[in-house]
Amino acid sequence: MEEKKLTPKERLQIPTQEMGEQDPKERIHNLKEVPFGYTPEQAKLEATRCLQCKTAPCVAGCPVEIDIPTFLNQICEGDFKGAAKTIKITNILPAICGRVCPQEEQCQLGCIVGKSLKTVDKAVQIGKLERFIADWEMEQGAADTPEIKAATGKRVAIVGSGPAGLTVAADVRREGHEVTVFEALHKPGGVLIYGIPEFRLPKAIVMTEVENLENMGVEMKYNMVIGNIHSLDELFEQGYDAIFVATGAGLPMFMRIEGENLNGVYSANEYLTRANLMKAYSFPETDTPIARSKNVAVFGGGNVAMDSARTALRLGAENVYLVYRRSRIEMPARVEEVHHADEEGVQFLLLQNPVRLIGDEDGWVKQMECIKMELGEPDDSGRRRPMPIKDSEFRVDIDTCIVAIGNSSNPLIPDSTPDLETNRWGNIIADDQTMKTSKKGVFAGGDIVLGAATVILAMGQGRLAAAAINEYLKNGEW
Ligand code: FAD
Ligand code: SF4
Ligand code: SF4
């Protein structure tokens, strides 16, 4: 192929390919995905930027170690089917990871093209190419079902259907074990379904990935709150040989400030679940209502805060204030999400911190009081510590407030399983290579172990756990 004859210098001169996007003025009035994805021509051109380096630092940066140079070379050659196969050896959810992975901190961070051009923004756009291939495969119809080995007669229970649980389901099922996924909600996908909004991750994609698992013979059981309906010991009594706990970190944290119990104050989890899972934007056609607000305050600076702020805009809010106590550089949200929120008109109140919420006579929030902050010396996290500036308080009129300052683990399973060890934050303690817990036959991974982390880290732990479960079911050694 002609592309192969290009010198590294010529490859470095190919401009980074940008995806087309919906206009910000239009997209705040709909829930459709913001970027359109690459065309096949763009994908080939972008993949041609790869230098096929022998050391491939991109692979080491990917928590599931996709063979990135191989799949990029397959794209250059127009072998999209081959590229999909390469990716799926280690990643069963490429359409999702290609969209939501923090690529600039993972696979793309060490990319030699980015290093040579002195900015990670110009690294080979691995995530966008992964998304292109996964979307292309979906457009072709049903994906190939992976080969399933002969039935072993062993049974595995998976608790939680987020990315960690789904990854284990696929890898354990491939070995020929029977797999049942128990999910507390009425739909699968965990945060992928109830947290991340449609305009960032279309739900049809998640449902297609789950259908692929069902085609492999994985059984999904919904409305099953384990720890409540059945304990882990009862699952063993029902004949399961191993259990993987992947219940995530769904317990919202609050600011603990005056007025947080007022009406109109939501945790981001509740707000996003109402909007995404329960489709409250269509109320009264759907059962669940949500505040139709004019002035919304969102507290926090991570992806969850950006998702909440951008959802509030799409639900018709006139002013959405994002209140964050540090500056923009310290914001933990992905740069792309901050950029999109900015374009859409979210108003950033940086270096400001809410100190109390003020209600009206009927108990509804009507104002927030904030204080201005300045940055002091670095704290334990390495980020400069925000310090309040004396007598700088001010008030802003609001009618809705969304608290998005973090989540911790749900205590239901640890509380109902006394022999399962947890750390002081309530996360289940598991070996970082085998994901074995203190209880024989029980493995755990994803946010319930890591605390609130990322999709691909949850999947990475799922892969480790699945390998260890397969080994345990083969030789019975704990
Ligand atoms: P989850 O996805 O939380 O899934 C856990 C599942 O277990 C849920 O379905 C839950 O209902 C179920 N469950 C809980 N308790 C029980 C029980 N007792 N019995 C049965 N089922 C139970 N990460 C990124 O990489 N990129 C992003 O852009 C990004 N954006 C995010 C935006 C939001 C709004 C949120 C909340 C998170 C975001 N994350 C993002 C983080 C990412 O989604 C999580 O790290 C990831 O989903 C964790 O996967 P998991 O499988 O461990 O748990
Ligand atoms: Fe990069 Fe995520 Fe894909 Fe790995 S899974 S190559 S980190 S986008
Ligand atoms: Fe290609 Fe960048 Fe990986 Fe090198 S580091 S193989 S240039 S994607």
Coordinates of C-alpha atoms and ligand atoms in Angstrom, one line a residue:
M1 CA 0.0 0.0 0.0
E2 CA 1.1 3.5 -0.7
E3 CA 0.8 4.6 2.9
K4 CA 3.5 2.1 4.0
K5 CA 6.0 3.9 1.8
L6 CA 5.7 7.1 3.8
T7 CA 8.7 8.1 5.8
P8 CA 8.3 8.9 9.5
K9 CA 8.8 12.6 8.7
E10 CA 6.0 12.5 6.1
R11 CA 3.7 10.7 8.6
L12 CA 4.3 13.4 11.2
Q13 CA 3.3 16.0 8.7
I14 CA -0.2 14.5 8.3
P15 CA -2.6 16.8 10.3
T16 CA -4.5 15.3 13.3
Q17 CA -8.0 14.3 12.0
E18 CA -10.9 16.1 13.9
M19 CA -14.4 14.6 14.1
G20 CA -17.3 16.7 13.0
E21 CA -19.6 17.8 15.8
Q22 CA -23.1 19.1 16.3
D23 CA -23.2 22.9 16.6
P24 CA -23.3 23.9 20.4
K25 CA -26.3 26.1 19.9
E26 CA -28.3 23.2 18.3
R27 CA -27.1 20.4 20.5
I28 CA -28.2 21.9 23.8
H29 CA -31.7 21.4 22.5
N30 CA -31.4 17.7 21.8
L31 CA -29.9 14.6 23.5
K32 CA -28.1 13.3 20.4
E33 CA -24.4 12.4 20.5
V34 CA -22.1 15.5 20.1
P35 CA -19.3 14.2 17.8
F36 CA -20.2 12.4 14.5
G37 CA -17.2 10.0 14.3
Y38 CA -14.6 9.6 11.6
T39 CA -15.4 8.9 7.9
P40 CA -13.4 5.8 6.6
E41 CA -11.1 8.2 4.7
Q42 CA -10.3 10.2 7.9
A43 CA -9.8 7.0 9.8
K44 CA -7.2 5.7 7.3
L45 CA -5.4 9.0 7.3
E46 CA -5.3 9.2 11.1
A47 CA -4.1 5.6 11.3
T48 CA -1.4 6.5 8.8
R49 CA 0.1 8.9 11.3
C50 CA 1.2 6.0 13.5
L51 CA 4.9 5.3 13.2
Q52 CA 4.5 1.6 14.1
C53 CA 7.2 2.0 16.8
K54 CA 8.7 -1.2 18.1
T55 CA 8.4 -0.2 21.8
A56 CA 4.8 0.9 21.3
P57 CA 4.4 2.8 24.6
C58 CA 0.7 3.3 23.7
V59 CA 0.1 -0.4 24.5
A60 CA 1.6 -0.1 28.0
G61 CA -0.6 3.0 28.6
C62 CA -3.8 1.0 27.8
P63 CA -5.1 -0.8 31.0
V64 CA -6.2 -3.8 28.8
E65 CA -3.2 -3.7 26.5
I66 CA -4.9 -3.6 23.1
D67 CA -2.4 -4.4 20.3
I68 CA -2.7 -0.8 19.1
P69 CA 0.0 -0.8 16.3
T70 CA -1.6 -3.9 14.7
F71 CA -5.1 -2.6 14.7
L72 CA -3.9 0.8 13.3
N73 CA -2.0 -1.0 10.6
Q74 CA -5.1 -3.0 9.7
I75 CA -7.1 0.3 9.4
C76 CA -4.4 1.7 7.0
E77 CA -4.8 -1.4 4.9
G78 CA -8.6 -1.0 4.9
D79 CA -9.0 -4.3 6.9
F80 CA -11.6 -2.9 9.3
K81 CA -12.9 -6.4 10.2
G82 CA -9.4 -7.5 11.1
A83 CA -9.0 -4.3 13.2
A84 CA -12.2 -5.1 15.1
K85 CA -10.9 -8.7 15.8
T86 CA -7.6 -7.4 17.1
I87 CA -9.2 -4.9 19.5
K88 CA -11.7 -7.5 20.8
I89 CA -9.0 -9.9 21.9
T90 CA -8.6 -7.8 25.0
N91 CA -11.5 -5.3 24.9
I92 CA -15.1 -6.4 24.6
L93 CA -16.5 -2.9 24.8
P94 CA -14.6 -0.8 22.2
A95 CA -17.5 1.4 21.2
I96 CA -17.8 2.4 24.8
C97 CA -14.1 2.8 25.6
G98 CA -13.4 4.7 22.3
R99 CA -15.9 7.3 23.6
V100 CA -15.3 7.6 27.3
C101 CA -11.7 6.5 28.1
P102 CA -9.5 9.3 29.3
Q103 CA -7.2 8.5 26.4
E104 CA -5.0 11.6 26.8
E105 CA -3.9 10.1 30.2
Q106 CA -3.6 6.5 29.0
C107 CA -2.9 5.1 25.5
Q108 CA -2.3 8.5 23.9
L109 CA -0.1 9.9 26.7
G110 CA 3.0 8.1 25.7
C111 CA 2.5 8.1 21.9
I112 CA 5.7 8.9 20.1
V113 CA 3.8 11.0 17.5
G114 CA 2.5 13.2 20.4
K115 CA 6.0 13.4 21.9
S116 CA 7.6 14.3 18.6
L117 CA 5.0 17.1 18.0
K118 CA 5.4 18.2 21.7
T119 CA 1.7 17.9 22.6
V120 CA -0.5 15.0 23.6
D121 CA -3.3 16.7 21.6
K122 CA -1.4 15.7 18.5
A123 CA -0.9 12.0 19.5
V124 CA -2.4 9.4 17.2
Q125 CA -6.1 9.6 18.0
I126 CA -6.3 6.0 19.2
G127 CA -9.6 6.3 21.0
K128 CA -11.4 7.9 18.0
L129 CA -10.0 5.1 15.8
E130 CA -11.2 2.5 18.2
R131 CA -14.7 4.1 18.2
F132 CA -14.7 4.2 14.4
I133 CA -13.9 0.5 14.1
A134 CA -16.5 -0.5 16.7
D135 CA -19.2 1.6 15.0
W136 CA -18.2 0.2 11.6
E137 CA -18.6 -3.3 13.0
M138 CA -22.0 -2.5 14.5
E139 CA -23.2 -1.1 11.2
Q140 CA -22.4 -4.4 9.5
G141 CA -25.0 -6.2 11.6
A142 CA -24.5 -8.8 14.4
A143 CA -20.9 -9.1 15.6
D144 CA -19.2 -12.5 15.4
T145 CA -19.9 -14.5 18.6
P146 CA -16.6 -15.5 20.1
E147 CA -15.9 -19.2 20.3
I148 CA -17.2 -20.8 23.5
K149 CA -15.3 -23.9 24.9
A150 CA -17.1 -27.1 25.8
A151 CA -19.4 -26.8 28.9
T152 CA -17.5 -27.4 32.2
G153 CA -20.5 -27.7 34.4
K154 CA -19.2 -24.9 36.7
R155 CA -21.4 -21.9 37.5
V156 CA -20.3 -18.3 38.1
A157 CA -22.4 -15.6 39.6
I158 CA -21.6 -12.0 38.8
V159 CA -23.1 -9.3 41.0
G160 CA -23.5 -6.0 39.1
S161 CA -23.7 -5.4 35.3
G162 CA -21.3 -2.4 34.9
P163 CA -18.2 -2.6 32.8
A164 CA -16.3 -4.8 35.3
G165 CA -19.2 -7.3 35.6
L166 CA -19.7 -7.5 31.8
T167 CA -16.0 -8.0 31.1
V168 CA -15.9 -11.0 33.6
A169 CA -19.1 -12.4 32.1
A170 CA -17.5 -12.5 28.6
D171 CA -14.1 -13.9 29.6
V172 CA -15.5 -16.6 32.0
R173 CA -18.3 -17.7 29.5
R174 CA -15.6 -18.2 26.8
E175 CA -14.1 -20.9 29.0
G176 CA -17.3 -22.9 28.9
H177 CA -18.6 -21.9 32.4
E178 CA -22.3 -21.1 33.0
V179 CA -22.6 -17.4 33.8
T180 CA -25.5 -15.5 35.6
V181 CA -25.3 -11.7 36.0
F182 CA -27.4 -10.4 38.9
E183 CA -28.3 -6.7 38.5
A184 CA -30.2 -4.5 41.1
L185 CA -31.7 -2.2 38.4
H186 CA -34.1 -3.1 35.7
K187 CA -31.5 -2.5 32.9
P188 CA -27.9 -3.6 32.5
G189 CA -24.8 -1.5 32.1
G190 CA -24.2 0.2 35.5
V191 CA -23.0 3.8 35.1
L192 CA -22.9 3.4 31.4
I193 CA -26.7 3.3 31.4
Y194 CA -27.7 5.4 34.4
G195 CA -24.9 7.8 34.7
I196 CA -23.1 8.8 31.5
P197 CA -25.7 10.8 29.4
E198 CA -27.0 9.8 25.9
F199 CA -25.2 12.8 24.3
R200 CA -21.9 11.3 25.3
L201 CA -22.6 7.6 25.1
P202 CA -25.8 6.5 23.2
K203 CA -27.6 3.8 25.2
A204 CA -28.2 1.7 22.0
I205 CA -24.5 1.0 22.0
V206 CA -24.5 -0.3 25.5
M207 CA -27.6 -2.5 24.8
T208 CA -25.9 -3.9 21.7
E209 CA -22.9 -5.0 23.7
V210 CA -25.1 -6.6 26.3
E211 CA -27.0 -8.4 23.5
N212 CA -23.7 -9.8 22.2
L213 CA -23.1 -11.3 25.7
E214 CA -26.6 -12.8 25.8
N215 CA -25.9 -14.3 22.4
M216 CA -22.9 -16.0 24.0
G217 CA -25.3 -17.6 26.5
V218 CA -24.8 -15.3 29.5
E219 CA -28.0 -15.1 31.6
M220 CA -29.0 -11.7 32.9
K221 CA -31.3 -11.4 35.9
Y222 CA -32.7 -7.9 36.7
N223 CA -34.2 -6.3 39.9
M224 CA -31.9 -8.6 42.0
V225 CA -30.4 -6.7 44.9
I226 CA -27.8 -9.1 46.2
G227 CA -27.1 -8.8 49.9
N228 CA -30.8 -8.2 50.2
I229 CA -32.7 -10.8 48.1
H230 CA -29.8 -13.4 48.4
S231 CA -26.6 -13.2 50.4
L232 CA -23.3 -14.3 48.8
D233 CA -23.5 -17.5 51.0
E234 CA -27.0 -18.2 49.6
L235 CA -25.6 -18.0 46.0
F236 CA -23.0 -20.6 46.9
E237 CA -25.8 -22.8 48.4
Q238 CA -27.7 -22.4 45.1
G239 CA -24.7 -24.1 43.4
Y240 CA -22.5 -21.3 42.2
D241 CA -18.9 -22.2 42.3
A242 CA -17.4 -18.7 42.2
I243 CA -18.8 -15.2 42.6
F244 CA -17.5 -11.9 41.2
V245 CA -18.7 -8.8 43.0
A246 CA -18.7 -5.6 40.8
T247 CA -21.3 -3.4 42.5
G248 CA -19.5 -0.1 41.8
A249 CA -19.4 3.1 43.8
G250 CA -22.9 4.4 43.7
L251 CA -23.3 6.1 47.1
P252 CA -23.2 9.8 46.6
M253 CA -21.2 12.1 48.9
F254 CA -22.6 15.5 50.0
M255 CA -21.0 18.8 51.0
R256 CA -22.4 18.7 54.5
I257 CA -23.3 22.4 54.4
E258 CA -26.4 24.1 55.7
G259 CA -29.5 23.8 53.5
E260 CA -28.4 20.6 51.6
N261 CA -31.8 19.0 52.7
L262 CA -33.9 21.6 50.9
N263 CA -36.1 20.7 48.0
G264 CA -34.5 21.1 44.6
V265 CA -31.1 19.8 45.9
Y266 CA -30.1 16.6 44.1
S267 CA -27.1 14.3 44.2
A268 CA -25.6 14.0 40.7
N269 CA -26.5 10.3 40.8
E270 CA -30.2 10.9 41.4
Y271 CA -30.3 13.8 38.8
L272 CA -28.6 11.7 36.1
T273 CA -30.5 8.5 36.9
R274 CA -33.8 10.4 36.6
A275 CA -32.7 11.9 33.3
N276 CA -30.9 8.9 31.7
L277 CA -32.4 5.7 33.1
M278 CA -35.9 6.9 33.8
K279 CA -36.1 9.2 30.8
A280 CA -37.5 12.0 33.0
Y281 CA -37.0 14.5 30.1
S282 CA -40.2 12.9 28.6
F283 CA -42.3 13.2 31.7
P284 CA -45.4 13.0 31.9
E285 CA -45.1 10.3 29.0
T286 CA -42.6 8.6 31.4
D287 CA -43.3 8.0 35.1
T288 CA -40.4 9.9 36.6
P289 CA -40.4 13.7 37.0
I290 CA -37.3 16.0 37.2
A291 CA -36.9 19.7 38.1
R292 CA -37.5 21.9 35.1
S293 CA -35.1 24.6 36.3
K294 CA -34.1 28.2 35.3
N295 CA -30.9 28.6 37.4
V296 CA -28.9 25.6 38.3
A297 CA -25.8 25.3 40.4
V298 CA -23.6 22.2 40.0
F299 CA -20.9 21.6 42.7
G300 CA -17.8 19.7 41.5
G301 CA -15.2 19.7 38.7
G302 CA -15.1 16.1 37.5
N303 CA -16.8 14.3 34.6
V304 CA -19.9 13.7 36.7
A305 CA -20.2 17.5 37.3
M306 CA -19.8 18.2 33.6
D307 CA -22.4 15.6 32.7
S308 CA -24.9 17.1 35.2
A309 CA -24.3 20.6 34.0
R310 CA -24.7 19.7 30.3
T311 CA -27.8 17.6 31.1
A312 CA -29.4 20.6 33.0
L313 CA -28.8 22.8 29.9
R314 CA -30.5 20.2 27.7
L315 CA -33.5 20.1 30.1
G316 CA -33.9 23.8 29.4
A317 CA -32.1 25.7 32.2
E318 CA -31.2 29.3 31.3
N319 CA -28.2 29.6 33.6
V320 CA -26.0 26.7 34.7
Y321 CA -23.2 27.6 37.1
L322 CA -20.5 25.1 37.8
V323 CA -18.9 25.9 41.1
Y324 CA -15.4 24.5 41.7
R325 CA -13.0 25.5 44.5
R326 CA -9.8 25.2 42.5
S327 CA -8.9 26.6 39.1
R328 CA -9.5 25.1 35.6
I329 CA -6.1 23.4 35.5
E330 CA -6.9 21.3 38.6
M331 CA -10.3 20.1 37.3
P332 CA -10.3 16.3 37.2
A333 CA -12.8 16.2 34.2
R334 CA -11.5 15.3 30.8
V335 CA -10.3 18.4 28.8
E336 CA -12.8 17.5 26.0
E337 CA -15.7 17.5 28.4
V338 CA -14.7 20.9 29.9
H339 CA -14.3 22.3 26.4
H340 CA -17.8 21.0 25.4
A341 CA -19.4 22.4 28.5
D342 CA -17.7 25.7 27.9
E343 CA -18.9 25.8 24.3
E344 CA -22.5 25.0 25.4
G345 CA -22.6 27.9 27.8
V346 CA -22.0 26.4 31.2
Q347 CA -20.8 29.3 33.5
F348 CA -17.7 28.3 35.4
L349 CA -17.5 29.8 38.9
L350 CA -13.9 28.8 39.6
L351 CA -12.0 29.3 42.8
Q352 CA -15.3 29.6 44.6
N353 CA -16.9 27.3 47.2
P354 CA -20.5 26.9 48.3
V355 CA -20.8 27.5 52.1
R356 CA -24.6 27.3 52.5
L357 CA -27.9 26.9 50.7
I358 CA -30.8 29.3 51.5
G359 CA -34.4 28.2 51.1
D360 CA -37.8 29.9 50.7
E361 CA -40.7 29.6 53.1
D362 CA -41.9 26.4 51.3
G363 CA -38.6 24.7 51.8
W364 CA -37.3 25.0 48.2
V365 CA -33.7 26.2 47.5
K366 CA -33.6 29.8 46.3
Q367 CA -30.0 30.9 46.7
M368 CA -26.5 29.6 47.2
E369 CA -23.9 31.4 49.3
C370 CA -20.3 31.0 48.1
I371 CA -17.0 32.2 49.2
K372 CA -14.0 33.1 47.0
M373 CA -10.9 31.0 47.2
E374 CA -7.2 31.3 46.5
L375 CA -4.6 28.5 46.0
G376 CA -2.1 27.8 48.7
E377 CA 0.7 25.2 49.1
P378 CA 0.2 21.7 47.5
D379 CA -1.8 19.2 49.6
D380 CA -1.5 15.4 49.9
S381 CA -3.0 15.0 46.3
G382 CA -0.2 17.2 44.9
R383 CA -2.7 19.9 43.9
R384 CA -2.5 23.3 45.4
R385 CA -4.8 23.6 48.5
P386 CA -7.8 26.0 48.1
M387 CA -8.0 28.5 50.9
P388 CA -11.1 30.8 51.6
I389 CA -10.6 34.5 51.2
K390 CA -11.9 36.2 54.3
D391 CA -15.2 38.2 53.9
S392 CA -15.6 37.4 50.2
E393 CA -19.0 35.7 50.5
F394 CA -21.6 36.4 47.8
R395 CA -25.0 35.0 46.9
V396 CA -26.5 33.7 43.6
D397 CA -30.1 33.0 42.9
I398 CA -30.7 29.4 42.0
D399 CA -33.7 27.0 42.0
T400 CA -31.9 23.7 41.6
C401 CA -28.6 22.4 43.0
I402 CA -26.7 19.3 41.9
V403 CA -24.0 18.0 44.2
A404 CA -21.3 16.2 42.2
I405 CA -18.4 15.9 44.5
G406 CA -17.8 12.2 44.4
N407 CA -19.2 8.7 45.2
S408 CA -18.3 6.0 47.6
S409 CA -19.0 2.3 47.7
N410 CA -22.4 0.9 48.5
P411 CA -22.2 -0.9 51.9
L412 CA -24.9 -3.5 51.2
I413 CA -22.7 -6.5 50.2
P414 CA -19.9 -5.9 52.8
D415 CA -22.6 -5.3 55.5
S416 CA -24.3 -8.6 54.6
T417 CA -21.1 -10.6 54.3
P418 CA -19.1 -10.3 57.6
D419 CA -16.2 -12.4 56.3
L420 CA -15.5 -10.0 53.4
E421 CA -12.8 -7.5 54.3
T422 CA -13.1 -3.8 53.4
N423 CA -10.8 -0.8 53.8
R424 CA -11.6 2.3 55.8
W425 CA -13.5 3.8 52.8
G426 CA -15.7 0.7 52.6
N427 CA -14.1 -0.6 49.4
I428 CA -13.7 -4.4 49.2
I429 CA -10.0 -5.5 49.7
A430 CA -8.9 -7.7 46.8
D431 CA -5.5 -8.9 45.6
D432 CA -4.4 -6.6 42.8
Q433 CA -3.4 -9.4 40.5
T434 CA -6.0 -12.1 41.1
M435 CA -8.8 -9.9 42.6
K436 CA -9.4 -12.6 45.2
T437 CA -11.1 -11.3 48.4
S438 CA -10.8 -12.5 52.0
K439 CA -13.7 -14.9 51.3
K440 CA -13.0 -18.2 49.5
G441 CA -14.6 -18.3 46.0
V442 CA -15.4 -14.6 46.0
F443 CA -13.6 -12.2 43.7
A444 CA -14.2 -8.4 43.3
G445 CA -13.2 -5.6 41.0
G446 CA -14.0 -2.2 39.5
D447 CA -15.2 0.7 41.5
I448 CA -16.2 -1.4 44.5
V449 CA -12.4 -2.1 44.9
L450 CA -10.9 1.0 43.3
G451 CA -13.3 3.7 44.6
A452 CA -14.8 5.8 41.9
A453 CA -12.4 5.2 38.9
T454 CA -12.8 4.7 35.2
V455 CA -14.5 2.3 32.8
I456 CA -11.3 0.9 31.4
L457 CA -9.7 0.4 34.9
A458 CA -12.9 -1.5 35.9
M459 CA -12.6 -3.6 32.8
G460 CA -8.8 -4.2 33.4
Q461 CA -9.6 -5.5 36.9
G462 CA -12.4 -7.6 35.3
R463 CA -9.9 -9.2 33.0
L464 CA -7.5 -10.1 35.9
A465 CA -10.4 -11.5 37.9
A466 CA -11.7 -13.6 35.0
A467 CA -8.3 -15.2 34.4
A468 CA -8.1 -16.0 38.2
I469 CA -11.7 -17.4 38.3
N470 CA -11.0 -19.6 35.3
E471 CA -7.8 -20.9 37.0
Y472 CA -9.6 -21.4 40.3
L473 CA -12.4 -23.4 38.6
K474 CA -9.8 -25.5 36.9
N475 CA -7.7 -26.5 39.8
G476 CA -9.8 -25.5 42.9
E477 CA -6.8 -23.9 44.6
W478 CA -7.4 -20.7 46.6
Ligands
FAD1 P1 -20.8 0.4 37.9 O1 -20.7 0.9 36.5 O2 -21.1 1.3 38.9 O3 -21.8 -0.8 37.9 C1 -22.2 -1.4 39.1 C2 -23.5 -2.1 38.9 O4 -23.8 -2.9 40.1 C3 -24.7 -1.2 38.7 O5 -25.5 -1.5 37.6 C4 -25.5 -1.3 40.0 O6 -26.9 -1.1 39.9 C5 -25.2 -2.8 40.4 N1 -25.3 -3.1 41.8 C6 -24.9 -2.3 42.9 N2 -25.2 -3.0 44.0 C7 -25.8 -4.1 43.7 C8 -26.3 -5.2 44.4 N3 -26.3 -5.2 45.7 N4 -26.9 -6.3 43.7 C9 -26.9 -6.3 42.4 N5 -26.4 -5.3 41.6 C10 -25.9 -4.2 42.3 N6 -15.3 6.7 33.5 C11 -14.7 6.9 32.3 O7 -13.8 6.1 32.1 N7 -14.9 7.9 31.5 C12 -15.9 8.7 31.7 O8 -16.2 9.6 30.9 C13 -16.7 8.6 32.9 N8 -17.8 9.4 33.1 C14 -18.6 9.2 34.2 C15 -19.7 9.9 34.4 C16 -20.6 9.7 35.5 C17 -21.8 10.5 35.6 C18 -20.2 8.7 36.4 C19 -21.1 8.4 37.6 C20 -19.1 7.9 36.3 C21 -18.2 8.2 35.2 N9 -17.1 7.4 34.9 C22 -16.4 7.6 33.8 C23 -16.7 6.3 35.9 C24 -17.1 4.9 35.4 O9 -18.4 5.0 34.8 C25 -17.0 3.9 36.5 O10 -15.6 3.9 36.9 C26 -17.3 2.5 36.0 O11 -18.6 2.5 35.5 C27 -17.2 1.5 37.1 O12 -17.6 0.2 36.6 P2 -18.1 -0.9 37.6 O13 -18.5 -2.1 36.8 O14 -17.1 -1.1 38.7 O15 -19.4 -0.3 38.4
SF4_2 FE1 -7.0 3.7 24.7 FE2 -9.0 3.0 26.2 FE3 -8.8 2.0 23.9 FE4 -7.1 1.3 25.8 S1 -9.3 0.9 25.7 S2 -6.6 1.8 23.7 S3 -6.9 3.2 26.9 S4 -9.1 4.1 24.3
SF4_3 FE1 1.8 4.3 16.8 FE2 1.9 6.2 18.8 FE3 1.7 3.6 19.4 FE4 4.0 4.5 18.3 S1 3.2 5.0 20.3 S2 2.9 2.6 17.8 S3 3.1 6.1 16.9 S4 0.2 4.8 18.3

